[in-house]
mmCIF file of C-alpha atoms in Angstrom:
data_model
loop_
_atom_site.group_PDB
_atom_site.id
_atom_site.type_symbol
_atom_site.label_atom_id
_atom_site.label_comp_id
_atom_site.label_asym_id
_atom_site.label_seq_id
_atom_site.Cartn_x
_atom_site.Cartn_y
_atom_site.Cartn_z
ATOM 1 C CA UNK A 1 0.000 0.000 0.000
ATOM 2 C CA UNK A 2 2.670 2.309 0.753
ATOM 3 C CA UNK A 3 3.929 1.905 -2.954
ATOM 4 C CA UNK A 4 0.539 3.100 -4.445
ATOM 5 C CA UNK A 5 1.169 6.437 -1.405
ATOM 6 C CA UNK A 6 4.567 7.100 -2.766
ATOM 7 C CA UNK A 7 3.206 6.907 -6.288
ATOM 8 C CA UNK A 8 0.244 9.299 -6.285
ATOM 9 C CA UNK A 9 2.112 11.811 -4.339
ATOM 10 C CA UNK A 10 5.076 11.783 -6.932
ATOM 11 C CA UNK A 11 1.925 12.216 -9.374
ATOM 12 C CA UNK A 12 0.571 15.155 -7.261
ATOM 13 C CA UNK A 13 4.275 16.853 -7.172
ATOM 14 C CA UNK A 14 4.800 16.441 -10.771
ATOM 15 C CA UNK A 15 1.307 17.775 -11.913
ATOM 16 C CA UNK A 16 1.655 20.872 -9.583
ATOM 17 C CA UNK A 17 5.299 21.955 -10.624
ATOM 18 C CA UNK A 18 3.973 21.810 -14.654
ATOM 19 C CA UNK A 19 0.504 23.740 -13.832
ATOM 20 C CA UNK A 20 2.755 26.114 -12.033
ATOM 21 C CA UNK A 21 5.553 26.093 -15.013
ATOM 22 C CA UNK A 22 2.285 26.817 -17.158
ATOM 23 C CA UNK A 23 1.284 29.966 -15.476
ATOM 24 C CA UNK A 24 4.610 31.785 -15.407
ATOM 25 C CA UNK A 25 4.979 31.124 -19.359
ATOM 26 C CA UNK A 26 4.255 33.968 -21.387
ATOM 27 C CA UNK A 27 0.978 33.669 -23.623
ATOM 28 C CA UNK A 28 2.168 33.714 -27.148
ATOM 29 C CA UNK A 29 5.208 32.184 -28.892
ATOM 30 C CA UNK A 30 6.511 28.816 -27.474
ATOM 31 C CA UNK A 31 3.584 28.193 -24.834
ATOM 32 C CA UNK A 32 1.966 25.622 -27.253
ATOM 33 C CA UNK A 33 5.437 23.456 -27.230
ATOM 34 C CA UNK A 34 5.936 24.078 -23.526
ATOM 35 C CA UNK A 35 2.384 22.620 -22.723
ATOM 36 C CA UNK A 36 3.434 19.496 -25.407
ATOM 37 C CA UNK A 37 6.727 18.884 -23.220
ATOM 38 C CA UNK A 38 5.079 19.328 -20.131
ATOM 39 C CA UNK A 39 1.885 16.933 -21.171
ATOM 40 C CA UNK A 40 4.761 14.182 -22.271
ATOM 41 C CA UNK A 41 6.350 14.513 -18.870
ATOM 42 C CA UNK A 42 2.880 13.877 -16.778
ATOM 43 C CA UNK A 43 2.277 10.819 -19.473
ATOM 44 C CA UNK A 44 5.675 9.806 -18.177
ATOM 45 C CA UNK A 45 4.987 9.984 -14.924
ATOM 46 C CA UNK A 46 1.560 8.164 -15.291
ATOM 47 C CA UNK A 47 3.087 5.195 -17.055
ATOM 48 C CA UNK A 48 6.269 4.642 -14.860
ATOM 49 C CA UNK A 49 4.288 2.953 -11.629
ATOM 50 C CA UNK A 50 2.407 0.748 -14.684
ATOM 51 C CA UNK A 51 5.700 -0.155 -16.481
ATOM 52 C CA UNK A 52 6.962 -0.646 -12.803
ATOM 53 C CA UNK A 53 3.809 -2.737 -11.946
ATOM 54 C CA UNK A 54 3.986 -5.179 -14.951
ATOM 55 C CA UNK A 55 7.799 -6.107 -14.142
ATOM 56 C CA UNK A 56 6.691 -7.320 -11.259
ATOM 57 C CA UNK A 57 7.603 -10.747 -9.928
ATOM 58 C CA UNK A 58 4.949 -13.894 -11.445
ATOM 59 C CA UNK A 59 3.204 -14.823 -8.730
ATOM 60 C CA UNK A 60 2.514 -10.749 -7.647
ATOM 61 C CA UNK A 61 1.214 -10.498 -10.870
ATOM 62 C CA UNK A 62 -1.026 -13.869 -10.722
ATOM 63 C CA UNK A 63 -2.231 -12.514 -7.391
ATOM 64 C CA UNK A 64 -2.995 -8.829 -8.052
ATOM 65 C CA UNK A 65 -4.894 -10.111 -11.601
ATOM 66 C CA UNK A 66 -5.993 -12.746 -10.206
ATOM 67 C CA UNK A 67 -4.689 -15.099 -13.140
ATOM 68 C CA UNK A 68 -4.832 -18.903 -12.780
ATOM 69 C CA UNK A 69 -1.484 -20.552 -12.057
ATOM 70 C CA UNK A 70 0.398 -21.849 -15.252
ATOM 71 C CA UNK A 71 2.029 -24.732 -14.965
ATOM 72 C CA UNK A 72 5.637 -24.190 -15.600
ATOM 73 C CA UNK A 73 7.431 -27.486 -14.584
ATOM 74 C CA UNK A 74 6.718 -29.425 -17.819
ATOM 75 C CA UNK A 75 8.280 -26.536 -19.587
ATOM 76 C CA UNK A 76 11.258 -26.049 -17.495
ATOM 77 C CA UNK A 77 11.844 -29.638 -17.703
ATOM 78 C CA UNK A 78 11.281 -29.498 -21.917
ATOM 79 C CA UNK A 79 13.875 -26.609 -21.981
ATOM 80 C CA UNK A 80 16.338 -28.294 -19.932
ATOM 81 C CA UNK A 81 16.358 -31.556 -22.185
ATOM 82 C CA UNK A 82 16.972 -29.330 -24.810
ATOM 83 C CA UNK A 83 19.981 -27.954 -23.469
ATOM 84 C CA UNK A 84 21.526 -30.789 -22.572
ATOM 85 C CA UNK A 85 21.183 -32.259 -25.969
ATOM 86 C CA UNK A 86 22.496 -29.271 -27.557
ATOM 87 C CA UNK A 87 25.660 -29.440 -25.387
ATOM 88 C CA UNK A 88 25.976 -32.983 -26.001
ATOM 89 C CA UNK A 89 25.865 -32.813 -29.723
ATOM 90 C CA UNK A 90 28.537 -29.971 -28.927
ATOM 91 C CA UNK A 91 30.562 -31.736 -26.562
ATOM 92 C CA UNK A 92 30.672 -34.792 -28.835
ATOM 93 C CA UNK A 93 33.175 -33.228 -31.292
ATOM 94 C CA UNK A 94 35.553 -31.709 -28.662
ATOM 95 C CA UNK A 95 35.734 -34.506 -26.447
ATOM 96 C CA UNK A 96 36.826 -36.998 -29.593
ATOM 97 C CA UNK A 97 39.138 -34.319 -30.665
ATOM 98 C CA UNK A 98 40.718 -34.337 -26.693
ATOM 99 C CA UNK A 99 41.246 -38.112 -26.828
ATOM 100 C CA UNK A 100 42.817 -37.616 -30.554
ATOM 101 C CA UNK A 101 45.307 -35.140 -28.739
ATOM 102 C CA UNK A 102 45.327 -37.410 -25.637
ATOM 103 C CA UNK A 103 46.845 -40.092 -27.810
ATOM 104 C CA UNK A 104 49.330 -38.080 -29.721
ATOM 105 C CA UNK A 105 50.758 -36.727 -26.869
ATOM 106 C CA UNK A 106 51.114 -39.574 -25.314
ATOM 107 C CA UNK A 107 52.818 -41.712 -28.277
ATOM 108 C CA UNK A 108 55.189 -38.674 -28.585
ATOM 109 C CA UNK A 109 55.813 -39.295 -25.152
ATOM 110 C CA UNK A 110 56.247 -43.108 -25.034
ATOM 111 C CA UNK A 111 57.564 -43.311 -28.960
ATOM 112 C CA UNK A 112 54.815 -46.088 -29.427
ATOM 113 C CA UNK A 113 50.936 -45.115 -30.048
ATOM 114 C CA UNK A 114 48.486 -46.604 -27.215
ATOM 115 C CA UNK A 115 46.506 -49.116 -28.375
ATOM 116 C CA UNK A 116 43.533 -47.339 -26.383
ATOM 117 C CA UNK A 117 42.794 -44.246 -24.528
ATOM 118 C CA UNK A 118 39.496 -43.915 -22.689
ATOM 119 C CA UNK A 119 38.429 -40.590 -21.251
ATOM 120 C CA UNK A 120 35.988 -40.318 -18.661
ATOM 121 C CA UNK A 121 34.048 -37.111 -17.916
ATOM 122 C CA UNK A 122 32.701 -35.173 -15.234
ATOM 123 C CA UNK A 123 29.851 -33.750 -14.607
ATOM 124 C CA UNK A 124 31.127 -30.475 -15.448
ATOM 125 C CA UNK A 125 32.439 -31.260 -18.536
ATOM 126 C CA UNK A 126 36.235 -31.807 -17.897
ATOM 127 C CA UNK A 127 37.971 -35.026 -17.950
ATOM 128 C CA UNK A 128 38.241 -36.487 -14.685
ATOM 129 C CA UNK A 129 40.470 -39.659 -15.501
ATOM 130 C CA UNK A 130 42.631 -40.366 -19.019
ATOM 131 C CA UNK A 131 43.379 -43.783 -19.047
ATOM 132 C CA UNK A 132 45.828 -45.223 -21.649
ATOM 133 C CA UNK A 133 46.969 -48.333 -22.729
ATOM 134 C CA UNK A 134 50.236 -49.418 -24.269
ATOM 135 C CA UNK A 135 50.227 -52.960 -25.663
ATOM 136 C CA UNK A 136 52.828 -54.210 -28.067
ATOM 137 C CA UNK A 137 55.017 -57.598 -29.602
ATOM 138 C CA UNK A 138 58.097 -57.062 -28.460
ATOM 139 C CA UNK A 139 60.492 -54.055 -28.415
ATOM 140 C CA UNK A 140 60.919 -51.673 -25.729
ATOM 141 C CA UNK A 141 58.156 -50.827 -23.202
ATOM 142 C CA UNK A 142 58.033 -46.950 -22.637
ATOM 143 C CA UNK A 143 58.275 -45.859 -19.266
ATOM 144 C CA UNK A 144 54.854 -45.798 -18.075
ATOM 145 C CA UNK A 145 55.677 -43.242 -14.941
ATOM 146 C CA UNK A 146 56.926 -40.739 -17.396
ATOM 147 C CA UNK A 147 53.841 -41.020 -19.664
ATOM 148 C CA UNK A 148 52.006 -40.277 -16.941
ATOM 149 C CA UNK A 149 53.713 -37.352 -16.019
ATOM 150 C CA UNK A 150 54.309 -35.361 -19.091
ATOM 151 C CA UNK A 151 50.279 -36.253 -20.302
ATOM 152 C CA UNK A 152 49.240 -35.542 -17.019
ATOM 153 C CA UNK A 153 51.553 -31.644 -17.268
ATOM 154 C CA UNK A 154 50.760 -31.489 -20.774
ATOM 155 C CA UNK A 155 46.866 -31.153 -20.121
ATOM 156 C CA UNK A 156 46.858 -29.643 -16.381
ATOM 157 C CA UNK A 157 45.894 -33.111 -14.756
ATOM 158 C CA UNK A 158 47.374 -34.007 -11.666
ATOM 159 C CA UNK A 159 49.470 -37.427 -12.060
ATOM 160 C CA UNK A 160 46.784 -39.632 -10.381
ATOM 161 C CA UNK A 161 43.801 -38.740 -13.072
ATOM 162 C CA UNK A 162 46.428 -40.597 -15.326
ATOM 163 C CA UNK A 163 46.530 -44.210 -15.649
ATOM 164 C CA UNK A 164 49.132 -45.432 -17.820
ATOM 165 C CA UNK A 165 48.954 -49.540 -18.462
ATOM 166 C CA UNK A 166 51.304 -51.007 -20.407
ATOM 167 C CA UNK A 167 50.851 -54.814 -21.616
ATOM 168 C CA UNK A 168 52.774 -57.422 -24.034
ATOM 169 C CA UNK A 169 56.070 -56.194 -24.384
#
């Protein structure tokens, strides 16, 4: 209630100050566009507390119109399917390009390619745990705690998100 107080006495103010800006103007030459400025700035002043009043929270609104409820839930829920399969079919690419780089790093590292590297996501989107694995006929193993290391620095994991498994050499 004390909004609708404040708001008709601003009203009161504002018409007063323009009748009395009316009477000291001079009767000819630019009373016509004074009275247009000053009629504009009452018209402003009447449609600020309903401009004001329409941004007003949902529920105010539902209560002071007395609208019925909408239900918004199946909507919210709609919108956020959407959005997760819109940043899954984005995600898709960058992830498979990360393991691409996960691998070529890594057989730079070890000077043999891994015969599989498995990324596993959290929930926020970064890679919680690379896992690669080495397997080979023969030759030399690579070092397994120094593929670790260097993927691990290379893509700001720490050492233990890194498991490095090396098999058949």
């Amino acid at each position: 209630m004390d909004w609708l107080v404040d708001v008709v006495r601003g009203l009161i103010i504002i018409v007063f100050f323009v009748h009395v800006a009316q009477l000291l103007l001079p009767e000819a030459g630019l009373r016509g566009y004074a009275r247009l400025v000053m009629g504009l700035l009452v018209i402003a002043a009447l449609l600020g507390p309903v401009l004001e009043l329409l941004r007003l929270d949902y529920p105010l609104q539902r209560q002071l119109f007395g609208m019925a409820p909408v239900p918004v839930d199946p909507y919210v829920r709609a919108g956020r399917e959407l959005a997760a399969a819109a940043a899954a079919r984005l995600a898709e690419p960058t992830r498979s390009r990360f393991e691409q780089q996960v691998a070529g790093w890594a057989g730079m590292a070890a000077g043999a390619e891994p015969a599989r590297v498995g990324v596993v996501w959290g929930p926020d989107g970064a890679p919680e745990k690379v896992e690669l694995v080495f397997a080979g006929e023969g030759g030399t193993a690579p070092a397994a705690e120094r593929v670790r290391r260097l993927v691990a620095q290379f893509f700001g994991l720490a050492p233990e998100q890194v498991e490095v498994r090396i098999t058949g050499f």
